[in-house]
CSV table of C-alpha atoms and ligand atoms in Angstrom, one decimal:
chain,number,residue,atom,x,y,z
M,4,MET,CA,107.6,55.1,33.0
M,5,LYS,CA,110.5,57.5,33.5
M,6,ILE,CA,110.1,60.2,35.8
M,7,ASN,CA,111.4,63.8,35.1
M,8,GLU,CA,114.7,63.5,37.5
M,9,ASN,CA,115.2,67.1,37.5
M,10,TYR,CA,112.7,67.3,40.5
M,11,TYR,CA,115.2,65.8,42.5
M,12,ASN,CA,117.3,69.0,42.0
M,13,LEU,CA,114.7,71.4,43.5
M,14,GLU,CA,114.6,72.3,47.4
M,15,GLN,CA,112.2,69.9,49.1
M,16,SER,CA,109.3,72.1,49.2
M,17,TYR,CA,108.4,75.5,47.4
M,18,LEU,CA,109.7,78.6,50.0
M,19,PHE,CA,106.1,79.9,50.7
M,20,SER,CA,104.9,76.1,51.7
M,21,THR,CA,107.8,75.6,53.8
M,22,VAL,CA,107.0,79.3,55.7
M,23,ALA,CA,103.2,78.1,55.9
M,24,ARG,CA,104.1,74.6,57.3
M,25,LYS,CA,106.3,76.1,60.1
M,26,VAL,CA,103.7,78.5,61.0
M,27,ASN,CA,101.1,75.9,61.2
M,28,GLU,CA,103.2,73.7,63.6
M,29,PHE,CA,103.8,76.8,65.5
M,30,SER,CA,100.1,77.7,65.8
M,31,LYS,CA,99.1,74.0,66.7
M,32,ASN,CA,101.5,73.7,69.6
M,33,ASN,CA,100.8,77.7,70.6
M,34,PRO,CA,96.8,77.8,70.0
M,35,ASP,CA,96.8,81.2,72.6
M,36,LYS,CA,99.3,83.1,70.7
M,37,LYS,CA,98.1,85.7,68.0
M,38,ILE,CA,100.3,85.2,64.7
M,39,ILE,CA,100.8,88.1,62.6
M,40,ARG,CA,101.7,87.0,58.7
M,41,LEU,CA,103.7,89.6,56.8
M,42,GLY,CA,105.5,86.6,55.1
M,43,ILE,CA,103.9,85.5,51.8
M,44,GLY,CA,102.9,88.9,49.6
M,45,ASP,CA,99.1,88.0,49.9
M,46,VAL,CA,96.9,91.2,50.1
M,47,THR,CA,94.4,91.9,52.8
M,48,LEU,CA,91.9,94.5,51.4
M,49,PRO,CA,88.8,93.5,49.5
M,50,LEU,CA,88.6,93.9,45.8
M,51,CYS,CA,87.3,97.4,44.7
M,52,LYS,CA,83.6,98.4,44.0
M,53,ALA,CA,84.1,98.7,40.4
M,54,VAL,CA,85.7,95.4,40.3
M,55,VAL,CA,82.9,93.8,42.4
M,56,ASP,CA,80.2,95.5,40.3
M,57,ALA,CA,81.6,94.2,37.1
M,58,LEU,CA,81.6,90.6,38.8
M,59,HIS,CA,78.1,90.6,39.5
M,60,SER,CA,77.0,92.2,36.4
M,61,ALA,CA,79.2,89.4,34.3
M,62,ALA,CA,77.6,86.7,36.6
M,63,ASP,CA,74.4,87.9,35.7
M,64,GLU,CA,75.2,87.8,31.9
M,65,MET,CA,76.4,84.0,32.5
M,66,GLY,CA,72.8,83.2,34.1
M,67,ASN,CA,71.0,84.6,31.2
M,68,LYS,CA,70.5,82.7,27.9
M,69,GLU,CA,70.8,85.6,25.4
M,70,THR,CA,74.2,86.8,27.0
M,71,PHE,CA,75.7,83.7,28.4
M,72,ARG,CA,79.1,82.8,26.9
M,73,GLY,CA,81.0,79.2,26.5
M,74,TYR,CA,84.8,78.6,25.7
M,75,GLY,CA,86.5,82.3,25.1
M,76,PRO,CA,89.5,83.3,23.1
M,77,GLU,CA,92.3,81.6,25.1
M,78,GLN,CA,94.5,84.7,24.4
M,79,GLY,CA,91.5,86.7,26.2
M,80,TYR,CA,88.7,88.6,25.1
M,81,ASP,CA,89.4,91.8,22.9
M,82,PHE,CA,87.7,94.1,25.5
M,83,LEU,CA,90.4,93.2,28.1
M,84,GLN,CA,93.1,93.3,25.6
M,85,ASN,CA,92.1,96.7,24.5
M,86,ALA,CA,92.0,97.8,28.2
M,87,VAL,CA,95.5,96.8,28.7
M,88,LYS,CA,96.6,98.5,25.4
M,89,LYS,CA,95.3,101.8,26.6
M,90,TYR,CA,96.8,101.5,29.9
M,91,TYR,CA,100.2,101.0,28.1
M,92,GLU,CA,99.3,103.9,25.8
M,93,ASN,CA,99.3,106.2,28.9
M,94,ARG,CA,102.9,105.5,29.5
M,95,ASN,CA,103.6,106.3,25.8
M,96,VAL,CA,104.4,102.4,24.8
M,97,GLU,CA,102.3,101.3,21.9
M,98,LEU,CA,101.4,97.6,21.4
M,99,ASP,CA,99.2,95.6,19.4
M,100,THR,CA,96.1,93.7,20.8
M,101,ASP,CA,97.6,90.6,19.3
M,102,GLU,CA,100.8,91.4,21.4
M,103,ILE,CA,98.9,91.0,24.5
M,104,PHE,CA,98.0,87.9,26.2
M,105,ILE,CA,95.4,87.4,28.9
M,106,SER,CA,96.5,84.9,31.8
M,107,ASP,CA,95.4,83.6,35.2
M,108,GLY,CA,98.6,85.6,36.5
M,109,ALA,CA,102.4,86.1,36.3
M,110,LYS,CA,103.4,82.7,38.1
M,111,SER,CA,102.1,80.6,35.7
M,112,ASP,CA,103.0,82.4,32.4
M,113,LEU,CA,106.4,82.9,33.9
M,114,GLY,CA,106.6,79.3,34.3
M,115,ASN,CA,104.7,78.3,30.9
M,116,ILE,CA,106.6,80.6,28.6
M,117,LEU,CA,109.6,78.3,29.1
M,118,ASP,CA,108.2,75.8,26.5
M,119,LEU,CA,109.1,78.2,23.9
M,120,PHE,CA,112.8,78.0,24.6
M,121,SER,CA,115.0,75.1,24.3
M,122,LYS,CA,116.5,73.0,27.1
M,123,ASP,CA,120.0,74.0,25.9
M,124,ASN,CA,119.6,77.5,26.9
M,125,THR,CA,121.7,79.3,29.6
M,126,VAL,CA,119.6,81.2,31.9
M,127,LEU,CA,120.5,84.2,34.0
M,128,VAL,CA,118.9,84.6,37.1
M,129,PRO,CA,119.3,87.3,39.8
M,130,ASP,CA,120.0,86.3,43.3
M,131,PRO,CA,118.2,86.8,45.5
M,132,VAL,CA,115.1,86.7,43.6
M,133,TYR,CA,111.4,85.4,43.3
M,134,PRO,CA,112.1,81.2,43.5
M,135,VAL,CA,109.9,80.6,40.7
M,136,TYR,CA,112.3,81.8,37.9
M,137,VAL,CA,114.9,79.1,39.4
M,138,ASP,CA,112.5,76.1,40.3
M,139,THR,CA,110.7,76.4,36.7
M,140,ASN,CA,114.5,76.2,34.7
M,141,VAL,CA,115.4,73.4,37.3
M,142,MET,CA,112.4,71.4,36.7
M,143,ALA,CA,113.5,71.5,32.9
M,144,GLY,CA,116.9,70.9,33.3
M,145,ARG,CA,118.3,73.9,32.1
M,146,ASN,CA,121.6,75.2,33.3
M,147,VAL,CA,121.2,78.4,35.8
M,148,VAL,CA,123.6,81.0,36.2
M,149,TYR,CA,123.5,83.9,38.5
M,150,ALA,CA,123.9,88.1,38.6
M,151,ASN,CA,125.0,88.6,42.1
M,152,ALA,CA,122.7,91.6,43.7
M,153,ASN,CA,124.0,92.6,47.2
M,154,GLU,CA,124.4,95.4,49.4
M,155,SER,CA,127.2,96.9,47.2
M,156,ASN,CA,125.4,97.1,44.1
M,157,GLY,CA,122.2,98.1,45.9
M,158,PHE,CA,120.8,94.8,45.2
M,159,LEU,CA,120.7,96.1,41.2
M,160,PRO,CA,123.0,93.7,39.3
M,161,LEU,CA,124.2,95.1,36.0
M,162,PRO,CA,125.1,92.7,33.0
M,163,ASP,CA,128.5,91.2,33.2
M,164,SER,CA,130.3,90.7,29.8
M,165,ASN,CA,131.9,87.4,31.0
M,166,GLN,CA,128.4,85.8,31.0
M,167,LYS,CA,126.5,84.6,27.8
M,168,PRO,CA,123.2,83.9,28.8
M,169,ASP,CA,120.2,83.0,26.4
M,170,ILE,CA,117.3,84.0,28.8
M,171,ILE,CA,117.5,86.7,31.4
M,172,TYR,CA,115.2,87.3,34.3
M,173,ILE,CA,114.6,90.9,35.4
M,174,CYS,CA,112.0,91.6,38.2
M,175,SER,CA,111.7,95.2,38.8
M,176,PRO,CA,110.4,96.3,41.5
M,177,ASN,CA,112.6,93.3,42.8
M,178,ASN,CA,110.8,90.9,45.0
M,179,PRO,CA,112.1,90.2,47.3
M,180,THR,CA,114.5,93.5,48.0
M,181,GLY,CA,112.2,96.1,46.4
M,182,ALA,CA,115.1,97.5,44.5
M,183,VAL,CA,114.0,99.4,41.2
M,184,TYR,CA,116.2,99.8,38.2
M,185,ASN,CA,116.2,103.5,36.6
M,186,LYS,CA,116.2,103.8,32.9
M,187,GLU,CA,119.7,104.0,32.6
M,188,GLN,CA,120.1,100.9,34.3
M,189,LEU,CA,117.4,99.1,32.2
M,190,LYS,CA,118.9,100.3,29.1
M,191,LYS,CA,122.2,98.6,30.0
M,192,TRP,CA,120.1,95.0,30.2
M,193,VAL,CA,118.6,95.8,26.9
M,194,ASP,CA,121.6,96.5,24.9
M,195,TYR,CA,123.4,93.5,26.7
M,196,ALA,CA,120.4,91.1,25.6
M,197,LEU,CA,120.5,92.4,22.1
M,198,ASN,CA,124.2,92.2,21.8
M,199,VAL,CA,124.7,88.5,23.2
M,200,LYS,CA,120.8,87.6,21.3
M,201,ALA,CA,119.1,87.0,24.7
M,202,VAL,CA,115.3,87.4,25.4
M,203,ILE,CA,114.5,89.5,28.7
M,204,LEU,CA,111.9,87.7,30.9
M,205,PHE,CA,110.7,91.0,32.7
M,206,ASP,CA,108.6,90.6,35.6
M,207,ALA,CA,106.6,93.8,36.2
M,208,ALA,CA,104.1,92.6,38.9
M,209,TYR,CA,104.8,95.4,41.2
M,210,GLU,CA,105.1,98.1,38.8
M,211,CYS,CA,102.1,100.0,40.4
M,212,PHE,CA,104.1,100.4,43.7
M,213,ILE,CA,106.2,102.7,41.4
M,214,SER,CA,105.8,106.5,43.1
M,215,ASP,CA,108.9,107.9,41.7
M,216,ASP,CA,107.9,108.9,37.8
M,217,THR,CA,111.2,108.9,36.5
M,218,LEU,CA,111.4,104.8,37.0
M,219,PRO,CA,110.3,102.9,34.2
M,220,LYS,CA,107.4,100.7,35.1
M,221,SER,CA,107.6,98.9,31.9
M,222,ILE,CA,110.6,97.7,30.0
M,223,TYR,CA,109.0,98.8,27.0
M,224,GLU,CA,109.9,102.4,27.8
M,225,ILE,CA,113.3,101.5,27.0
M,226,SER,CA,114.2,101.9,23.5
M,227,GLY,CA,115.2,98.6,21.8
M,228,ALA,CA,113.1,96.4,24.1
M,229,LYS,CA,110.3,95.2,21.9
M,230,LYS,CA,113.0,93.5,20.3
M,231,CYS,CA,114.3,91.5,23.3
M,232,ALA,CA,111.5,91.6,26.0
M,233,ILE,CA,108.8,89.7,27.1
M,234,GLU,CA,106.8,91.3,29.9
M,235,PHE,CA,104.6,89.8,32.6
M,236,CYS,CA,102.1,91.6,34.8
M,237,SER,CA,99.5,90.6,37.1
M,238,LEU,CA,96.4,92.3,38.8
M,239,SER,CA,97.3,90.3,41.9
M,240,LYS,CA,99.0,92.7,43.6
M,241,THR,CA,97.5,95.8,41.7
M,242,ALA,CA,94.1,95.2,42.3
M,243,GLY,CA,93.7,92.5,44.8
M,244,PHE,CA,93.5,89.5,42.5
M,245,THR,CA,95.6,87.1,44.4
M,246,GLY,CA,92.6,84.9,44.7
M,247,THR,CA,90.7,85.8,41.7
M,248,ARG,CA,93.4,85.4,39.3
M,249,CYS,CA,94.4,87.6,36.1
M,250,GLY,CA,97.4,88.9,34.4
M,251,TYR,CA,98.8,89.7,31.1
M,252,THR,CA,102.1,88.7,28.9
M,253,VAL,CA,103.3,90.7,26.2
M,254,VAL,CA,105.1,89.2,23.5
M,255,PRO,CA,106.1,91.7,20.7
M,256,HIS,CA,106.0,91.1,17.0
M,257,GLU,CA,109.5,92.1,17.1
M,258,LEU,CA,110.5,88.9,18.7
M,259,GLY,CA,109.7,87.0,15.6
M,260,GLU,CA,108.1,83.5,15.7
M,261,LEU,CA,107.8,83.9,19.7
M,262,ASN,CA,104.5,85.6,19.5
M,263,LYS,CA,103.2,83.0,17.0
M,264,PHE,CA,104.8,80.3,19.1
M,265,TRP,CA,103.1,81.6,22.5
M,266,LEU,CA,99.6,82.1,20.9
M,267,ARG,CA,100.1,78.3,19.4
M,268,ARG,CA,101.2,77.1,23.1
M,269,GLN,CA,98.2,79.1,24.6
M,270,THR,CA,95.6,77.7,22.1
M,271,THR,CA,96.6,74.2,23.0
M,272,LYS,CA,97.4,74.3,26.5
M,273,PHE,CA,94.9,76.9,28.1
M,274,ASN,CA,91.6,77.7,27.9
M,275,GLY,CA,91.6,81.2,28.9
M,276,VAL,CA,90.6,83.2,31.9
M,277,PRO,CA,87.0,83.2,32.9
M,278,TYR,CA,85.0,85.7,31.4
M,279,ILE,CA,83.3,87.1,34.7
M,280,VAL,CA,87.2,87.5,36.0
M,281,GLN,CA,88.2,89.7,32.6
M,282,ARG,CA,85.3,91.6,33.0
M,283,ALA,CA,86.2,92.4,36.7
M,284,ALA,CA,89.7,92.9,35.0
M,285,GLN,CA,88.5,95.1,32.4
M,286,ALA,CA,86.9,97.4,35.5
M,287,VAL,CA,90.5,97.7,36.8
M,288,PHE,CA,91.6,99.7,33.9
M,289,SER,CA,88.3,101.9,33.8
M,290,ASP,CA,88.8,105.3,35.2
M,291,GLU,CA,86.6,104.4,38.6
M,292,GLY,CA,88.9,101.2,39.1
M,293,GLN,CA,92.1,103.3,38.6
M,294,LYS,CA,91.0,105.5,41.3
M,295,GLU,CA,89.9,102.8,43.8
M,296,ILE,CA,92.8,100.9,43.4
M,297,LYS,CA,95.3,103.8,44.0
M,298,GLU,CA,93.5,104.5,47.3
M,299,ASN,CA,94.5,100.4,48.1
M,300,ILE,CA,97.8,100.7,46.5
M,301,ASN,CA,98.4,103.8,48.9
M,302,TYR,CA,97.2,101.9,52.3
M,303,TYR,CA,99.7,99.3,51.6
M,304,LYS,CA,102.3,102.1,51.1
M,305,GLU,CA,101.3,103.8,54.3
M,306,ASN,CA,102.1,100.2,56.1
M,307,ALA,CA,105.3,100.1,54.5
M,308,LYS,CA,106.3,103.3,55.8
M,309,LEU,CA,105.2,102.4,59.3
M,310,ILE,CA,107.5,99.2,58.8
M,311,SER,CA,110.3,101.4,57.9
M,312,LEU,CA,110.1,104.1,60.5
M,313,THR,CA,109.7,101.5,63.1
M,314,LEU,CA,113.2,99.7,61.6
M,315,ASP,CA,114.8,103.3,61.5
M,316,GLU,CA,113.8,103.4,65.2
M,317,CYS,CA,115.2,100.0,65.8
M,318,ASN,CA,118.3,100.6,64.1
M,319,ILE,CA,117.6,97.8,61.8
M,320,TRP,CA,119.4,98.4,58.3
M,321,HIS,CA,116.8,97.8,55.5
M,322,VAL,CA,116.0,99.0,52.2
M,323,GLY,CA,112.8,98.9,50.0
M,324,GLY,CA,109.2,99.9,50.8
M,325,LYS,CA,109.2,103.3,49.0
M,326,ASN,CA,108.5,101.9,45.2
M,327,SER,CA,107.7,98.4,46.3
M,328,PRO,CA,105.3,96.4,49.0
M,329,TYR,CA,108.6,94.8,50.3
M,330,ILE,CA,110.8,95.4,52.9
M,331,TRP,CA,114.2,94.0,52.9
M,332,LEU,CA,116.2,93.9,56.4
M,333,LYS,CA,119.1,93.0,57.4
M,334,CYS,CA,118.7,90.3,60.5
M,335,PRO,CA,119.9,91.9,63.5
M,336,ASN,CA,123.0,90.4,65.9
M,337,ASN,CA,124.2,88.7,62.5
M,338,MET,CA,121.7,86.0,62.5
M,339,LYS,CA,120.7,83.8,59.7
M,340,SER,CA,117.8,84.3,58.0
M,341,TRP,CA,115.9,81.0,59.1
M,342,GLU,CA,117.4,81.7,62.3
M,343,PHE,CA,115.8,85.3,62.7
M,344,PHE,CA,112.6,83.4,61.1
M,345,ASP,CA,112.4,81.3,64.0
M,346,TYR,CA,113.5,84.1,66.5
M,347,LEU,CA,110.5,86.4,65.5
M,348,LEU,CA,108.1,83.5,65.5
M,349,GLU,CA,108.9,82.3,68.9
M,350,ASN,CA,109.3,85.7,70.7
M,351,ILE,CA,106.8,88.3,69.1
M,352,GLN,CA,104.8,85.7,66.7
M,353,VAL,CA,105.7,87.9,63.6
M,354,VAL,CA,106.0,85.9,60.4
M,355,GLY,CA,108.1,87.3,57.4
M,356,THR,CA,109.9,85.5,54.8
M,357,PRO,CA,113.8,84.3,55.3
M,358,GLY,CA,115.8,86.2,52.6
M,359,SER,CA,117.9,82.8,51.9
M,360,GLY,CA,115.0,81.3,50.7
M,361,PHE,CA,115.1,83.8,47.4
M,362,GLY,CA,118.8,82.8,47.1
M,363,LYS,CA,122.2,82.6,48.8
M,364,ASN,CA,122.7,86.1,48.7
M,365,GLY,CA,119.6,86.5,50.6
M,366,GLU,CA,121.4,84.8,53.5
M,367,GLY,CA,121.4,87.0,56.7
M,368,PHE,CA,118.4,89.1,55.2
M,369,PHE,CA,114.7,88.8,55.8
M,370,ARG,CA,111.6,90.4,53.8
M,371,LEU,CA,108.4,91.8,55.4
M,372,THR,CA,105.4,92.7,53.5
M,373,SER,CA,103.3,95.7,53.6
M,374,PHE,CA,100.3,93.8,52.5
M,375,GLY,CA,98.9,93.2,56.2
M,376,SER,CA,96.0,95.0,57.5
M,377,ARG,CA,96.9,98.4,59.0
M,378,GLU,CA,96.0,97.2,62.6
M,379,ASN,CA,98.4,94.1,62.3
M,380,THR,CA,101.1,96.0,60.7
M,381,LYS,CA,100.8,98.4,63.5
M,382,GLU,CA,100.4,95.8,66.1
M,383,ALA,CA,103.9,93.8,64.6
M,384,MET,CA,106.0,96.8,64.5
M,385,GLU,CA,105.0,97.4,68.3
M,386,ARG,CA,106.2,94.0,69.2
M,387,PHE,CA,109.3,94.6,66.9
M,388,LYS,CA,109.9,97.9,69.1
M,389,LYS,CA,109.6,95.8,72.4
M,390,LEU,CA,112.2,93.4,71.1
M,391,PHE,CA,114.8,95.4,69.2
M,392,LYS,CA,114.5,99.0,70.4
M,393,VAL,CA,117.4,99.9,72.4
V,9,MLT,C1,105.7,86.5,47.1
V,9,MLT,O1,105.3,86.7,48.7
V,9,MLT,O2,107.0,86.5,47.0
V,9,MLT,C2,104.6,86.5,46.3
V,9,MLT,O3,103.3,86.6,47.0
V,9,MLT,C3,104.7,85.1,45.6
V,9,MLT,C4,103.8,85.2,44.5
V,9,MLT,O4,103.1,86.4,44.1
V,9,MLT,O5,103.4,84.2,43.8
């Protein structure tokens, strides 16, 4: 047996596992202290009524001989593909149903899609960014280069003509910084990708947090994008599916064999999302479902506002939160990211995510999520004020 030695090149553990380990250790040694977790972007509101009703009725179908279902189509049932298609149509994006692939979430597909690409590709990843993009490419032994996101470009790097990548990752609204590309900026990336013949892997997992209607929620709102971009989306943050698991990936026919190859990959390595979950996902796109999930999203947006106002009061520089569930702040007193993490845990037991875990440009920054309960978010912010308000 020869091991995949690329694994030696990874960080010792996945960012969120390291955070969880540190928090668990602290909790074991300080059982009387109440920890507030605003670290991993995990939702706290329950599934909405339309979704729960759909889960119940699909469970009943599965318990009935006449309506029971076994294996489904690996790429998803057409009722869900059609619901997604309609969702895009509402934004003037026309897709064919066989361009839409239902999956168990964006993270898996973002990693799995790499099966389609040769090891020899150079990959361009923004820094800082969601660690899965880098880790999955390191596992495969691909060469990764970076686009620097920093304060001076508003954490929205634009193409650099000196770089010639084959695969480009874009996450907008961005995890972790909350920055969102406007249409002109995204058009620059599309034109660049077409020019250098690269494919863009566009992560739209946070699209539903965009409040500003002028900002693009899908890369296909940009002309030419179907010729160069694959889009990933998930119901995790949109509809509280972090534990229920459902997402979708769009591979346009205009990308040539990539559509056919992705189907081939999925039919070989994936058996599809459970029928019950796909019915639940379909309910997210119903009128009732859309209304209900918007209420939940607004709840998180209110949390984001609360965090942002508190940071203002404490004079802590930050961005994000307006069109995204993440608030990206500069660690006070020039602290390093992990130093600030420890400082908060020790002093006020508030957990966030160290910016350096998202890349070298994240050093000195810190991410808070708005996915906590209102009560916990309020309490965390009161604790912040006690520690930082001058
Ligand atoms: C995050 O906190 O960045 C996300 O929850 C991670 C994920 O979606 O996998």
